[in-house]
Short mmCIF file of C-alpha atoms in Angstrom, two decimals:
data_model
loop_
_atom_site.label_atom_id
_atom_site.label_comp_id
_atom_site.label_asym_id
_atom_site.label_seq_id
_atom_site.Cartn_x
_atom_site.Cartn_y
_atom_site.Cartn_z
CA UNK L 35 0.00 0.00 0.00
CA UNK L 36 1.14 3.10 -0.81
CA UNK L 37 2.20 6.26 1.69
CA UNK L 38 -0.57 8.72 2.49
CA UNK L 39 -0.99 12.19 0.57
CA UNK L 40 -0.55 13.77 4.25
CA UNK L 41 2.69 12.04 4.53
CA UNK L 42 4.07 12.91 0.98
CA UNK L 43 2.88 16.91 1.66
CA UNK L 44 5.18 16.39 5.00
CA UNK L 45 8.00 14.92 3.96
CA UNK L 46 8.26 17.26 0.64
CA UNK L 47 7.85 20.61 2.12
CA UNK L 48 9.42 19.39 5.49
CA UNK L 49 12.53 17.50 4.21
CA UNK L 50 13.25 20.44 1.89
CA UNK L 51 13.31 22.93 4.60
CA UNK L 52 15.07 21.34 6.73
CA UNK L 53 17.80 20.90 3.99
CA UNK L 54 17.93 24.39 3.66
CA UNK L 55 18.14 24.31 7.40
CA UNK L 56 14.39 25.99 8.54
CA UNK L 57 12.82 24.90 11.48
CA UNK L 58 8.87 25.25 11.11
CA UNK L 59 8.25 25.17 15.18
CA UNK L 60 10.83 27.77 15.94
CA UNK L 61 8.83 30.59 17.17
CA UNK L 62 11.12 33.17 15.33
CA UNK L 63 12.14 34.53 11.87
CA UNK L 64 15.71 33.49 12.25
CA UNK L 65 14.91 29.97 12.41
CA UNK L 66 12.14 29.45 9.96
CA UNK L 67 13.03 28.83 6.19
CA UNK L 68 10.54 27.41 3.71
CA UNK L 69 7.50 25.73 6.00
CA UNK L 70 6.05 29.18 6.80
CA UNK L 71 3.12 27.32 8.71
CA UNK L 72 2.57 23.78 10.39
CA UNK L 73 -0.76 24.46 12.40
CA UNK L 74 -2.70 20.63 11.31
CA UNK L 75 -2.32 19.28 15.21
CA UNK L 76 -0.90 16.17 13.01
CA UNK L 77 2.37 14.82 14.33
CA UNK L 78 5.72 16.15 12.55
CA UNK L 79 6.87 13.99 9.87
CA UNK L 80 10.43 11.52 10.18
CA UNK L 81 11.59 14.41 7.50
CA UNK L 82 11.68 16.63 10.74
CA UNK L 83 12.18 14.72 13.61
CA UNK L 84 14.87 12.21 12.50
CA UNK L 85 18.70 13.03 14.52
CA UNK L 86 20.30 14.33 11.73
CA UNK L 87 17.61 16.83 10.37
CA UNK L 88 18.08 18.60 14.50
CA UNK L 89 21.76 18.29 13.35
CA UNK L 90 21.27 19.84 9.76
CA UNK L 91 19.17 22.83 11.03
CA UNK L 92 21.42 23.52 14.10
CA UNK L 93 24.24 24.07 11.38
CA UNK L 94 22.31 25.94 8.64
CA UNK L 95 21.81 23.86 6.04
CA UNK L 96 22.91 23.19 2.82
CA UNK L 97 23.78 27.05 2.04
CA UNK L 98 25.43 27.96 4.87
CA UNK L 99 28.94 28.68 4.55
CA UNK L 100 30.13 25.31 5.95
CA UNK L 101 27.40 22.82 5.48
CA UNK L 102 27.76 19.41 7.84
CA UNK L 103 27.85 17.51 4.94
CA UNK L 104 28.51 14.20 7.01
CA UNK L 105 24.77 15.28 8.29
CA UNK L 106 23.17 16.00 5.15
CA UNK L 107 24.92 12.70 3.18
CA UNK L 108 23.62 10.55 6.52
CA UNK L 109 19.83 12.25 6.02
CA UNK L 110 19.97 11.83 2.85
CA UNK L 111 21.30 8.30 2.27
CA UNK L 112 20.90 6.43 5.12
CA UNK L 113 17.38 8.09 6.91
CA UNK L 114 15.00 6.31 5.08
CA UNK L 115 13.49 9.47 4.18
CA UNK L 116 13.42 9.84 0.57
CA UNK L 117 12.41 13.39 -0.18
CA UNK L 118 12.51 12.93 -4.53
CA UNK L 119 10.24 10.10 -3.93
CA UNK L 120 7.70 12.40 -2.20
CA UNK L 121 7.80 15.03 -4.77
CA UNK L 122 6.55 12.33 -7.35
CA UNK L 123 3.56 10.86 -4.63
CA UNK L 124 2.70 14.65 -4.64
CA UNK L 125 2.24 14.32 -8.38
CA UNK L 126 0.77 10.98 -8.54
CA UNK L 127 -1.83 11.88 -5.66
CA UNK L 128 -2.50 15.24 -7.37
CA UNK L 129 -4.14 13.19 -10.61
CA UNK L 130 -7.10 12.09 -7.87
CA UNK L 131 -8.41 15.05 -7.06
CA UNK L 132 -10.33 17.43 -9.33
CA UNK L 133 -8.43 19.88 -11.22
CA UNK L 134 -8.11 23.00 -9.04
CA UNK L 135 -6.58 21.07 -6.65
CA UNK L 136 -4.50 18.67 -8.92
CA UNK L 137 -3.33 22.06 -10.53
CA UNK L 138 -2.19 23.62 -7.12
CA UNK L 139 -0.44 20.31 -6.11
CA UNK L 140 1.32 19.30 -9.06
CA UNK L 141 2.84 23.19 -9.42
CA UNK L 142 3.84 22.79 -5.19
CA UNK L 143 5.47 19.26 -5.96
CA UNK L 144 6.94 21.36 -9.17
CA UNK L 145 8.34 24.27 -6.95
CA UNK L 146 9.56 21.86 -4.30
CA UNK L 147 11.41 19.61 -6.93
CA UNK L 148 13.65 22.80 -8.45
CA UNK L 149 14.65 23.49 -4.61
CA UNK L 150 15.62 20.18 -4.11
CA UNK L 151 17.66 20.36 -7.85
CA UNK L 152 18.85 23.84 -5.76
CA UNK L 153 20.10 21.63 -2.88
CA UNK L 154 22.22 19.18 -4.76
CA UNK L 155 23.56 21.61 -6.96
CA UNK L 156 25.14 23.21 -3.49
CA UNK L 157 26.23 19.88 -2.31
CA UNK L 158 27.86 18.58 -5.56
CA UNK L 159 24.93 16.23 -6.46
CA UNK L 160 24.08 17.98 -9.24
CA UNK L 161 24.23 20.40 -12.15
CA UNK L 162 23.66 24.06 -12.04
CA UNK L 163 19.78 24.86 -12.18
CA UNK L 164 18.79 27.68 -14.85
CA UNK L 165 17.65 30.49 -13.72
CA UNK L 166 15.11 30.91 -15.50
CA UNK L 167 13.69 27.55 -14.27
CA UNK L 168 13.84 29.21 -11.19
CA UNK L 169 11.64 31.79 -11.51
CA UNK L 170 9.21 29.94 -13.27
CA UNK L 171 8.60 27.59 -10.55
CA UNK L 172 8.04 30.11 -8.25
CA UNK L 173 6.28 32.80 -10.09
CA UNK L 174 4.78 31.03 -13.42
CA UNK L 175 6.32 34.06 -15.59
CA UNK L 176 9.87 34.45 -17.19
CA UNK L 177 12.33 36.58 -15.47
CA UNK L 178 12.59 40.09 -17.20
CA UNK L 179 14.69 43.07 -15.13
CA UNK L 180 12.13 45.74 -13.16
CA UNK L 181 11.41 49.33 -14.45
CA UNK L 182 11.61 51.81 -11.55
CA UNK L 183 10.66 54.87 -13.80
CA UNK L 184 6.76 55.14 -13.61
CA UNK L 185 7.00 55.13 -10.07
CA UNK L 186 9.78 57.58 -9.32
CA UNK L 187 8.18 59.83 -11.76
CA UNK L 188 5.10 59.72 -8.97
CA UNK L 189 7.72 59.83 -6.21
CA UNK L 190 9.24 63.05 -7.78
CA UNK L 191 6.07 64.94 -8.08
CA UNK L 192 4.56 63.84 -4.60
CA UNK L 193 7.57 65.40 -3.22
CA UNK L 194 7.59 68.45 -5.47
CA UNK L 195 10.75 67.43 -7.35
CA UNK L 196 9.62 66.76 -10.73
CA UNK L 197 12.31 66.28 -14.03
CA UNK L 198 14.73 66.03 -10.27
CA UNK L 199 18.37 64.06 -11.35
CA UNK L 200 18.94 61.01 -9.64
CA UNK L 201 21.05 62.34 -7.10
CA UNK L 202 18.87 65.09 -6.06
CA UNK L 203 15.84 62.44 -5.81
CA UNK L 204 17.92 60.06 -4.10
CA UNK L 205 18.78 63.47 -1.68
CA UNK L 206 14.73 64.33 -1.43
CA UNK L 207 13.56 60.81 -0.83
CA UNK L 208 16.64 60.35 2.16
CA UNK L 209 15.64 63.63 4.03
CA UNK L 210 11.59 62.58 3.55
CA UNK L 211 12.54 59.19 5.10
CA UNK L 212 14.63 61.27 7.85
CA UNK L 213 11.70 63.58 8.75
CA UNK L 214 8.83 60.81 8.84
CA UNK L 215 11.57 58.35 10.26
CA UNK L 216 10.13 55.37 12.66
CA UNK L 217 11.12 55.45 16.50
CA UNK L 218 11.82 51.92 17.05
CA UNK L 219 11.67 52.31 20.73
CA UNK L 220 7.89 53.01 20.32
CA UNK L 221 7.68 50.44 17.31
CA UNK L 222 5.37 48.12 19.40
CA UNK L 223 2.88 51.63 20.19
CA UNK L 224 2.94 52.48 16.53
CA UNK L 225 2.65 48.70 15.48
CA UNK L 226 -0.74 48.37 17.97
CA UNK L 227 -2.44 51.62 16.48
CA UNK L 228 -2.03 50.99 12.68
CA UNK L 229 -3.04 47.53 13.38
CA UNK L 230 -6.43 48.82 14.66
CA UNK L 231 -6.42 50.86 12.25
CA UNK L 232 -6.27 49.06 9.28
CA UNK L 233 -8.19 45.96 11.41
CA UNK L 234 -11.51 48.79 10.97
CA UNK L 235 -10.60 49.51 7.41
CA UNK L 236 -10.59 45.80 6.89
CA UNK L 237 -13.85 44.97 8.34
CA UNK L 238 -15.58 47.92 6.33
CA UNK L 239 -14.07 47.17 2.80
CA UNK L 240 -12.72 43.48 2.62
CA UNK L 241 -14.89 41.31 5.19
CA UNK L 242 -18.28 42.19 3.79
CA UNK L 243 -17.29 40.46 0.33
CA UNK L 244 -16.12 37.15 1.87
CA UNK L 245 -18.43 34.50 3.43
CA UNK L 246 -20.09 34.78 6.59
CA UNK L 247 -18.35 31.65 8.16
CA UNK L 248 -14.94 33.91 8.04
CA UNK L 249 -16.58 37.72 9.77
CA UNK L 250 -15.43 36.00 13.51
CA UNK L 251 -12.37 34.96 12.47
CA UNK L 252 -9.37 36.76 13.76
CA UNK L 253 -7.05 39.07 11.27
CA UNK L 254 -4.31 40.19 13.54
CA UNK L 255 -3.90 37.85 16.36
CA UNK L 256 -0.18 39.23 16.41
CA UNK L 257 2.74 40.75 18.49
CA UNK L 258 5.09 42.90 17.26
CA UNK L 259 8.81 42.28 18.48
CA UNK L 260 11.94 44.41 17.61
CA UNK L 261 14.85 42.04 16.71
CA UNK L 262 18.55 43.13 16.17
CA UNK L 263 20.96 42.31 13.43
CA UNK L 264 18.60 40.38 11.54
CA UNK L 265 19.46 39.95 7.91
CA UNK L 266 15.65 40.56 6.95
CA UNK L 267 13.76 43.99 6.97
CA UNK L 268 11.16 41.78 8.98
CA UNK L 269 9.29 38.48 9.47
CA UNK L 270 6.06 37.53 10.11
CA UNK L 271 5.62 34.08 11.60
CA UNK L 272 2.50 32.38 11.65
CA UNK L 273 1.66 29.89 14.69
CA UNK L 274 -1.45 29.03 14.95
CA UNK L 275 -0.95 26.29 17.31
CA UNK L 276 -2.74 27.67 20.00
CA UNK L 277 -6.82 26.21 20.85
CA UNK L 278 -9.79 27.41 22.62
CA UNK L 279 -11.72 25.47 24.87
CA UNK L 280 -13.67 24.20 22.04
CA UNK L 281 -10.80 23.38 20.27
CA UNK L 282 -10.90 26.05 17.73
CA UNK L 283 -8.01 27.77 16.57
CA UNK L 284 -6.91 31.32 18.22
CA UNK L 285 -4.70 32.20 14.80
CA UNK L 286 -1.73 33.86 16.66
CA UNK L 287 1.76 34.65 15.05
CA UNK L 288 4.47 37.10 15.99
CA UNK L 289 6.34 39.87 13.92
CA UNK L 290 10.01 40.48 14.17
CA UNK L 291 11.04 43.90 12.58
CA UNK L 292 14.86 44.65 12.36
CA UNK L 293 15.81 47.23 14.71
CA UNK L 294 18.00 48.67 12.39
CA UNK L 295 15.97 49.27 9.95
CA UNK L 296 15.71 52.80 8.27
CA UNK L 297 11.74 53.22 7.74
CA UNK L 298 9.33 55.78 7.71
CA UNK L 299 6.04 56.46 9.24
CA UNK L 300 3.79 56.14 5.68
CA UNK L 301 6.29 53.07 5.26
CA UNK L 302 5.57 51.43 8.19
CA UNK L 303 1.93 51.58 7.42
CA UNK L 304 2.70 49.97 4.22
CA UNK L 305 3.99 47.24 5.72
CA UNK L 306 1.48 46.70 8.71
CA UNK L 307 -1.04 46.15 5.75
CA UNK L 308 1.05 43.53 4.04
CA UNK L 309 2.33 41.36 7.26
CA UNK L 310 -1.12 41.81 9.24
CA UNK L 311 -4.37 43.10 7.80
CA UNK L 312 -5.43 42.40 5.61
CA UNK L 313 -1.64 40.81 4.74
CA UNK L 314 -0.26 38.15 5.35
CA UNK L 315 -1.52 37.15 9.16
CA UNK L 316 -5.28 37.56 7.97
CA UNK L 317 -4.73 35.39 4.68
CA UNK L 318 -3.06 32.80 6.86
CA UNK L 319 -5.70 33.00 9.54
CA UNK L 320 -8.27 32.21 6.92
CA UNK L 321 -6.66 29.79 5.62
CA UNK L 322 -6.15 27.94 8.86
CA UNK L 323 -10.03 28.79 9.45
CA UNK L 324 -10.64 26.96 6.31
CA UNK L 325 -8.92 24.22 6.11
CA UNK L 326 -10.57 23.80 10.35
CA UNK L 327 -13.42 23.53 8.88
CA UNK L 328 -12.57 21.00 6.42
CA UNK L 329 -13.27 23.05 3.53
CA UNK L 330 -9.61 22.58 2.18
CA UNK L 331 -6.78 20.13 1.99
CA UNK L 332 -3.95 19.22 4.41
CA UNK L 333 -1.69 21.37 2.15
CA UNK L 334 -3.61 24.23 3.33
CA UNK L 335 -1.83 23.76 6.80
CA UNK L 336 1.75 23.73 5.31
CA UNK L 337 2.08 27.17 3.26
CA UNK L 338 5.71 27.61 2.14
CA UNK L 339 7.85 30.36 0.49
CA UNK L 340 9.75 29.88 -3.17
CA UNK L 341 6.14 28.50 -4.46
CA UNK L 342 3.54 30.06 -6.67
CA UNK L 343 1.39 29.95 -3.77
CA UNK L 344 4.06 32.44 -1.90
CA UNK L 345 3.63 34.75 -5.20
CA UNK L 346 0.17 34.94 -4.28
CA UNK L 347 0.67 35.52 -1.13
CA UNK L 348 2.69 38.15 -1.62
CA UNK L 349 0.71 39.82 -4.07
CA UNK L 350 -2.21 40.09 -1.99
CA UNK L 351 0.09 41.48 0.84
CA UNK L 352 1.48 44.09 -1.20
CA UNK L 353 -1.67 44.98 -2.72
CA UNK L 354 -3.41 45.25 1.05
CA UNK L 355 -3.37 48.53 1.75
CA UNK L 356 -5.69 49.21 -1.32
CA UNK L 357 -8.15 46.73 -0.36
CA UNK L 358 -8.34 47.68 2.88
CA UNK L 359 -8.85 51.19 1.46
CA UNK L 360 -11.38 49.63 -1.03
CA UNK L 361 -9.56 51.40 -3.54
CA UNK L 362 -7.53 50.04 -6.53
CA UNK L 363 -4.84 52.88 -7.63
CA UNK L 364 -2.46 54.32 -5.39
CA UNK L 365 -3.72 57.87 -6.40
CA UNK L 366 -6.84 57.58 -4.77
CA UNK L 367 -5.20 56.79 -1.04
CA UNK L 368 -6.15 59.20 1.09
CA UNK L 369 -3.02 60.96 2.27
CA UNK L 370 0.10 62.16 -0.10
CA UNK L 371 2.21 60.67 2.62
CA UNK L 372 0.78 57.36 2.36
CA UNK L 373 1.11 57.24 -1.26
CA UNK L 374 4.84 57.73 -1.30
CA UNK L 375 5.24 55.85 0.75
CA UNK L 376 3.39 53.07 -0.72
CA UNK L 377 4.88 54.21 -3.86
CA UNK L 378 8.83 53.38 -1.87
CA UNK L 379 7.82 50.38 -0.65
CA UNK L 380 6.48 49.14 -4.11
CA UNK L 381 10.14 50.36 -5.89
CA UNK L 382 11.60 48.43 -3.42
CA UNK L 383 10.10 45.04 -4.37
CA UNK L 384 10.98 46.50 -7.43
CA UNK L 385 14.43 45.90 -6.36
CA UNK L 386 14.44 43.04 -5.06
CA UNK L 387 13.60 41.68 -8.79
CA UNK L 388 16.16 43.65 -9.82
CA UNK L 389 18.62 42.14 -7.41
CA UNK L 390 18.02 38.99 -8.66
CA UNK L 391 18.18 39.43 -12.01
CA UNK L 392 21.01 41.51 -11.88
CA UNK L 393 22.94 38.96 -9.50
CA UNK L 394 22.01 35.32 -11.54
CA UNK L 395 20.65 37.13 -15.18
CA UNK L 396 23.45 39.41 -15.84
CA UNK L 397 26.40 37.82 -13.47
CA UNK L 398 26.56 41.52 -12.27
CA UNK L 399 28.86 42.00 -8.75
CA UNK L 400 27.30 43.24 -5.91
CA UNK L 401 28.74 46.27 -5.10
CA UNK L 402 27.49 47.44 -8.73
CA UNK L 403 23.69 46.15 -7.47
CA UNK L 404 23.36 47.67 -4.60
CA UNK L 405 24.66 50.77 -6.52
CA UNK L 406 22.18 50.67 -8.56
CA UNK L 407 19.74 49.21 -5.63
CA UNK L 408 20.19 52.77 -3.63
CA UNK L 409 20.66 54.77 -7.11
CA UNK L 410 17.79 53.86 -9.67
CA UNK L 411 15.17 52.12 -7.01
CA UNK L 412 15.59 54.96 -4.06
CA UNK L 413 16.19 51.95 -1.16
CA UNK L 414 18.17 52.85 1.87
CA UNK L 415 21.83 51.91 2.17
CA UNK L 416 20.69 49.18 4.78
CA UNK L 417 18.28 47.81 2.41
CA UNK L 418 20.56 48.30 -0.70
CA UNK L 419 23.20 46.23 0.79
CA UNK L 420 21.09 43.11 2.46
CA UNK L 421 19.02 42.68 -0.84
CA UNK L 422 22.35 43.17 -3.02
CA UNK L 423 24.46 40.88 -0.35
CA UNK L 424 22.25 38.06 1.89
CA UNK L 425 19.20 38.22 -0.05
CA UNK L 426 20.26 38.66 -4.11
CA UNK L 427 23.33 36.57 -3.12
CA UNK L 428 21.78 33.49 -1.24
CA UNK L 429 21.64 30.54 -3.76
CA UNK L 430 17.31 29.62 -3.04
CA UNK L 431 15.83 33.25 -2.29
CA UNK L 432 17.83 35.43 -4.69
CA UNK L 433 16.65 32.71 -7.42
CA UNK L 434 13.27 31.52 -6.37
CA UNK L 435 11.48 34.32 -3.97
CA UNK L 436 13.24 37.79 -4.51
CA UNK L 437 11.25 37.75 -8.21
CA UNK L 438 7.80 36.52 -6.24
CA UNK L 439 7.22 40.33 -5.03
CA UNK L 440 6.85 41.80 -8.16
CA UNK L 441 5.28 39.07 -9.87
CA UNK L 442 2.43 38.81 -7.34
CA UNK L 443 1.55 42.86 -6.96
CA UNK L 444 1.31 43.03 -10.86
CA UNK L 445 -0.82 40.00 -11.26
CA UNK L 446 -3.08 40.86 -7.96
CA UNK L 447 -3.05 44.41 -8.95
CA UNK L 448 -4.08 44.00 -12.28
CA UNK L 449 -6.99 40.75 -11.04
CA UNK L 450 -8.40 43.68 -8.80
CA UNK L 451 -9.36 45.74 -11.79
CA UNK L 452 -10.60 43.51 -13.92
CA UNK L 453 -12.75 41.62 -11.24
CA UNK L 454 -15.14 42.99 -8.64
CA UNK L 455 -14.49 42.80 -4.95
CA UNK L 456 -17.25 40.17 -4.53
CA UNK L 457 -15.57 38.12 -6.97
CA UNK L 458 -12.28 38.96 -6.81
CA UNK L 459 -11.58 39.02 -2.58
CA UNK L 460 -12.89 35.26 -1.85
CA UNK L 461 -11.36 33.92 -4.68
CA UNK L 462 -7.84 35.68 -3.13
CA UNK L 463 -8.41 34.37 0.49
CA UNK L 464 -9.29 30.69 -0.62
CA UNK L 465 -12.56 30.52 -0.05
CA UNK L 466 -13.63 29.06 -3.80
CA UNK L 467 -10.63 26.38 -2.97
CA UNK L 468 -6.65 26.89 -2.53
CA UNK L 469 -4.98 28.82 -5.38
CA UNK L 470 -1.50 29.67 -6.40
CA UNK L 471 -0.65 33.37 -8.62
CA UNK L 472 -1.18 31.20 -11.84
CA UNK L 473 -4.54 28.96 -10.41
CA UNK L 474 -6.20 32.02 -9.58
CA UNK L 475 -7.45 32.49 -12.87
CA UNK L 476 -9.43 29.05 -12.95
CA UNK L 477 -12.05 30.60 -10.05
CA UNK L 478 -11.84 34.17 -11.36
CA UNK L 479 -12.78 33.88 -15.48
CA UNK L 480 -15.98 31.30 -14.67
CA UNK L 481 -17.00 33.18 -11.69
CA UNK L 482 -17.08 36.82 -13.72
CA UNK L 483 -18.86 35.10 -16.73
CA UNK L 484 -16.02 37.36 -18.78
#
């Protein structure tokens, strides 16, 4: 008898991340990797809890800068756990179910399989993987380099600089960020009030378009926590371990934001709307609440990064703040603050395409991308450097995820026009079944009739 589709979703997603040396139960950013989420109550696969995977993730991985590869050869060849054959019982359970589903699993299983051809490439095993393969997987689009000049055009006249050189925007957009700068120390106050904030704006302009079943459910169960010397901007990590009485989920996760990072006010809110709500922490608390209820598939309860379903995630995360506005354009935000900086934070997952392509397309150095990082896409010198150095440079997310920003905010941006919010918003959040960025369209075209 064959293994369980359960057990081939686990050891998949699981054995890859702990390759790559992740740690889904560590209740911080610096420990998780690719399993964003494990909240099914089912017991952790072998993939996690076998001696050597403890081993592999207490020594980074496979692209750390000494790998233990007397570890990794040992969980690999002599576990038992055979993570290739899983990637195939992903496919081969996919062609049972009906196609939105079969779709959804068979691109995971796809994703999964390049970051495993990722994996032995580091260790020797095998050949370089094309980068275009790469972000393919991940995004279901070609890799092409970003164009930052529509939106410092906008930047320019928003702050009164327009036909400004480079230089002198670069100068405008630094002393902006200086005056509306972020006091860390009161980063947890700030955090609280834009997360009520947007919480309301949520409730009046997204909620009332998605099914009744999902009004109760939580959207920003969350802490915020200031972290130093982390080599992300932030991290939101998803629990949802925690139970009521009844059982029921309470849909808590944590956010770790970088002490040192250089932010502004208008920035900030930006990215309250794309980690909380209606971001990322309210599309993961629905999708815990749905697949509770049985109304989804076990691989509803182990959402990853480098996938097409991360592309979508992100997508609807960068394109929060407009929902929760009930607006579609950035022009027609409220405040000229908030639209910069909407408007900076956009450019710079703008740059973090760039930095990819510019680092495995183009075989450019980094001191020349983060030049061009800080120059062209107006990101701070902090920023310029960790998506140039950690982020463009590391072998999985410069190839796989740094290209899943941009590709998800077009594609949601551009689903949001064409569709209506009662179409468009519980198709987004899962509720017509699970979807990846290129799925999406199956529920959207039937639903509009267009």
């Amino acid at each position: 008898m064959g293994k369980p589709f359960e057990y081939h979703v686990g050891t998949a997603i699981l054995g890859i991340d702990t390759l790559w040396g992740g740690d889904v139960m560590c209740p911080s950013g610096t420990g998780r990797f690719i399993a964003d989420s494990w909240f099914s109550d089912e017991p952790l696969p072998v993939a996690y809890t076998h001696p050597m995977a403890a081993r592999i993730r207490e020594t980074g991985g496979v692209s750390t800068k000494e790998p233990d590869k007397a570890a990794i050869v040992q969980y690999l060849d002599k576990s038992g756990i055979d993570i290739p054959a899983s990637i195939e019982g992903l496919r081969n359970e996919a062609r049972q179910f009906d196609s939105l589903r079969a779709e959804y699993v068979t691109n995971l299983a796809d994703c999964i399989e390049v970051m495993w051809d990722l994996a032995m490439e580091i260790v020797g095993r095998g050949p370089a993987v094309p980068y275009d393969k790469c972000v393919i997987a991940s995004t279901g689009r070609a890799p092409e380099a970003s164009s930052p000049k529509e939106k410092r055009e906008q930047i320019a006249r928003l702050l009164g600089k327009p036909g400004a050189s480079t230089t002198e925007l670069l100068t405008a957009v630094d002393e902006w960020r200086g005056e509306h700068r972020v006091p860390i120390a009161s980063i947890q106050t700030l955090g609280a009030s834009a997360i009520a904030y947007f919480d309301e704006l949520t409730a009046r302009n997204v909620v009332p378009h998605l099914p009744p079943h999902l009004k109760d459910v939580p959207r920003a169960n969350i802490e915020f926590l200031p972290i130093k010397d982390a080599w992300f901007s932030g991290s939101m990590n998803y629990l949802g371990r925690a139970r009521k009485m009844d059982g029921s989920p309470e849909y808590e996760a944590t956010y770790e934001i970088n002490a040192s990072l250089e932010i502004s006010v208008p920035e900030f809110m930006q990215l309250v709307s794309h980690e909380v709500v209606p971001g990322h922490v309210t599309t993961f608390a629905y999708l815990q609440s749905i697949y509770w209820r049985k109304m989804a598939g076990f691989e509803a309860s182990v959402l990853t990064m480098n996938t097409r379903a991360a592309t979508l995630f992100e997508g609807i995360a960068n394109n929060a703040i407009l929902m929760a506005h009930g607006v579609t354009e950035i022009d027609d935000l409220p405040y000229p603050d908030l639209r910069l900086g909407v408007l900076l934070a956009l450019l710079q997952d703008d740059a973090k395409n760039q930095a990819s392509f510019m680092t495995w397309h183009e075989k450019i150095a980094q001191l020349e991308v983060a030049k061009t990082l800080r120059n062209e896409y107006l990101v701070s010198e902090e920023r310029a450097q960790k998506l140039s150095g950690s982020w463009g440079g590391h072998p999985l997310l410069g190839r796989m995820y740094l290209p899943a920003y941009r590709a998800g905010t077009d594609k949601i941006a551009e689903l949001r026009r064409t569709f209506p919010s009662e179409i468009a918003l519980p198709a987004l959040f899962g509720c017509a079944g699970l979807v990846d960025i290129t799925t999406i369209d199956r529920i959207l075209v039937p639903a509009s009739g267009k």
